[in-house]
Amino acid sequence: MNKLLLSFTLMAACVTVASSSVPVYLDETRTIDERVEDALSRMTTEEKVAMLHAQSKFSSAGVPRLGIPEFWTTDGPHGIRPEVLWDEWDQAGWTNDSCVAFPALTCLAATWNPDMALLYGKNIGEEARYRKKDILLGPGVNIYRTPLNGRNFEYMGEDPYLASMMVVPYIKGVQSNGVATCVKHFALNNHEVNRHTTNAIVDDRALYEIYLPAFKAAVQEGGAWTIMGSYNLYKGQHVCHNQYLLNDILKGEWGFDGVVVSDWGGTHDTEQAIANGLDMEFGSWTNGLSNGASNAYDNYYLAMPYLKLIKDGKVGTKELDDKVRRILRLAFRTTMNTRRPFGSLCSPEHIAAARNIGEEGIVLLKNDRNILPINPDRVKKIAVIGENALKMMTVGGGSSSLKVKYELSPLDGIRKRFGDKAEIVYARGYVGDPSGEYNGVVTGQNLNDDRTAEEIFAEAVETAKNADFVIFVGGLNKSAHQDCEDSDRAGLELPYNQDRVISALAKANKNLVVINISGNAVAMPWVKDVPAIVQAWYLGTECGNAIASVLAGDVNPSGKLPMTFPVALTDVGAHSVGDYPGTPRNDGSDIVDCSYSEGIYVGYRWNDKNDIKPLFPFGHGLSYTTFNYGKPSISSDRMAADGKITISIPVSNTGSRTGAEVVQLYITDVKSSLPRPVKELKDFKKVSLEPNQSAEIQFEITPDKLMYFDNERHEWVAEAGDFIALIGSSSSYIKNSVKFKLLSDTTNATNK
Ligand code: GLC
């Protein structure tokens, strides 16, 4: 045997010896399932139960005796929450836990660019990893059913296909750091009013076609390692322990192998938690160390009460072992994965990513007379008006609130970009919410203003009259009953009398752009009087730079709306026939039944069904250049049940500057046994083109893009017959269409 072979043999022997001397659960050469079984076999019942519930506000126990680490969770979807004390919501006052605030997820969705989602996930995952967090409590993908929902800014819009395409790369990016995502809030948490007691009544078609797809994609394509149950009820059971959603669908039909985490305080019953799919219980109102017990976390439903049922022989340990297997699998993917990277915090790369995502998510809604972009060399005096030009938006809004390294305001960004050549003057315009504190994080801004509303209004109008260009920055904010957790908006209108200010500014100066900062659609009664309107979302740390880049034309806007902007609330299904926010049972329980009577007709699906013209349609967004769509061609106008056809559309940049366009494919089922929306988004492609450049955009259409969920058969079906592929630059601006036929029925029994 030559020396080389001998040395390999010795090395292999060493590895074997090494492996054999290392317990299987610690041996990374073994499969995760082998390691799970070994660890499980070594654990006592007490150690198993201890893993199922919180030990502090944001952590749960490992197995100290076996060297299995505890889990540390952190909010939220846009950035890493500051450290808190063991059992407090308020920040602990550390000085090394400021973070980069990435744009809100509505902005990410508005990029319609899955590459941005991967960039986002990778970067926020690095921040979580560096802060030694194992589970990131995000992203959220609840569907935008009503523009009043306080938490829509944390989610990815009204369309299940867009949300599915954007959530998958985000998950992969985060988890590439060895940090688990916790996709939330599964499911049917579509508004905040009565969020703990709302019983969502939804038919199976709306459930499977609208509200579940993004979660299913997160599990089956994204490989999410944890899912957060939502506070609300479904079929009368709290969703944090729900036979239908957690056992039957998530773990049964979808094969989810990860951990179901409760929302904080979402657990209500030990036996339901045992039987109905909950694996880890967090934050059930037990005020940690002050409930008389040595450690009140032992009072949690999946803590001592569960252990007692086992010890008393009232329940077995089958469910316990399944929960612990999932938690151990999570450990080997995260805390016990020695090969995971080390992360980074507030790096130039993270700041650049925050800015790029923001710039790409900003939506140019209107630009009459092409008054945008503003030429920095041609404007002498710019008036910036509105509270949102300077109010910090990274503090507040609920659990996604952050302590940031910095937040560049729109006013900061405008001064930085235009201030060397133009005079920049500011006027408040209105007073919204001068406060600036959340969970012990203070903005340090003193936004108090003792003047009367009239004085503030008059100053704004006067300032506008004497400027070359007026930039109004308003919208909503992160205060209660605005874009904020645990409350909804009172109406579609802008608050704080902004409509009056905007209308007056439009009279005072024809060069006016309104920048709406919000996570929700708002009413715009002044829309005809304002030449330019920009939807700017909550852009986080780099907000001011992102907005200024677009205003100056350094960046050509390419964002598209991920939700419909209705003219009025009555134009929305949930408010026209739906039962928002629901009807109290008045049976002595606190349950509020909320019927999603609009069914599958959410967003543009409702507009199409009822021929309602939106203020701005789903998928809408302008550019500083123009695009032409040519005549589509089709590989065949007949599709076999197992076949596919390709549609090609030439798209060219007919303007004078490089820009990106999102070409959207919608499908119409001409005739179907069950009612279907007029059209549904089934693909999109974002393409950047230089002036006079053309590209052939191709879409592959396969039968699964033609399917609807047959609730009687409980499966996805595509029926033979005529279909139309519609190509558009938004759900309302259909440029071309082409017909084709599906030759025979097909189902996707496996695709639940
Ligand atoms: C909150 C939110 C959830 C958050 C959790 C921890 O109530 O619903 O999104 O991650 O509690 O703060």
Coordinates of N, CA and C and ligand atoms in Angstrom, one line a residue, residues 58 75 81 89 137 151 154 184-185 195 228 231 263-264 399 485, ligand 1:
F58 N -37.7 37.3 24.6 CA -37.3 37.0 23.2 C -36.4 35.8 23.1
D75 N -37.3 40.8 16.5 CA -38.0 41.5 15.4 C -36.9 42.2 14.7
R81 N -34.2 44.6 16.0 CA -34.7 45.4 17.2 C -33.6 45.5 18.2
W89 N -40.4 45.0 27.5 CA -40.6 45.4 26.1 C -39.6 46.5 25.8
L137 N -37.9 37.5 13.3 CA -39.4 37.4 13.3 C -39.9 38.2 12.1
R151 N -50.9 47.3 9.7 CA -49.6 46.6 9.5 C -49.4 46.3 8.0
E154 N -45.8 46.3 6.6 CA -44.9 45.2 6.9 C -45.0 44.1 5.9
K184 N -44.7 35.4 8.8 CA -45.8 35.7 9.6 C -46.8 36.6 8.8
H185 N -48.1 36.7 9.4 CA -48.6 36.0 10.5 C -49.6 35.0 9.9
R195 N -57.5 42.1 16.9 CA -56.7 41.1 16.3 C -56.6 39.8 17.1
M228 N -44.8 31.8 12.0 CA -45.4 32.4 13.2 C -47.0 32.3 13.0
Y231 N -52.6 35.8 15.6 CA -53.5 36.0 16.8 C -54.9 35.6 16.6
D263 N -47.5 33.7 18.0 CA -47.3 35.1 18.2 C -47.2 35.4 19.7
W264 N -46.7 36.5 20.0 CA -46.5 36.8 21.5 C -47.8 37.0 22.2
S399 N -44.0 46.4 16.7 CA -42.9 45.6 17.0 C -41.8 45.7 15.9
E485 N -49.0 48.8 14.2 CA -49.5 47.5 14.8 C -50.6 47.8 15.8
Ligands
GLC1 C1 -46.1 41.2 18.1 C2 -46.3 40.9 16.7 C3 -45.3 40.1 16.0 C4 -44.0 40.3 16.7 C5 -44.1 39.8 18.1 C6 -42.8 40.0 18.9 O1 -47.3 41.2 18.8 O2 -47.6 40.5 16.2 O3 -45.3 40.4 14.6 O4 -42.9 39.6 16.0 O5 -45.2 40.3 18.8 O6 -42.7 41.4 19.1

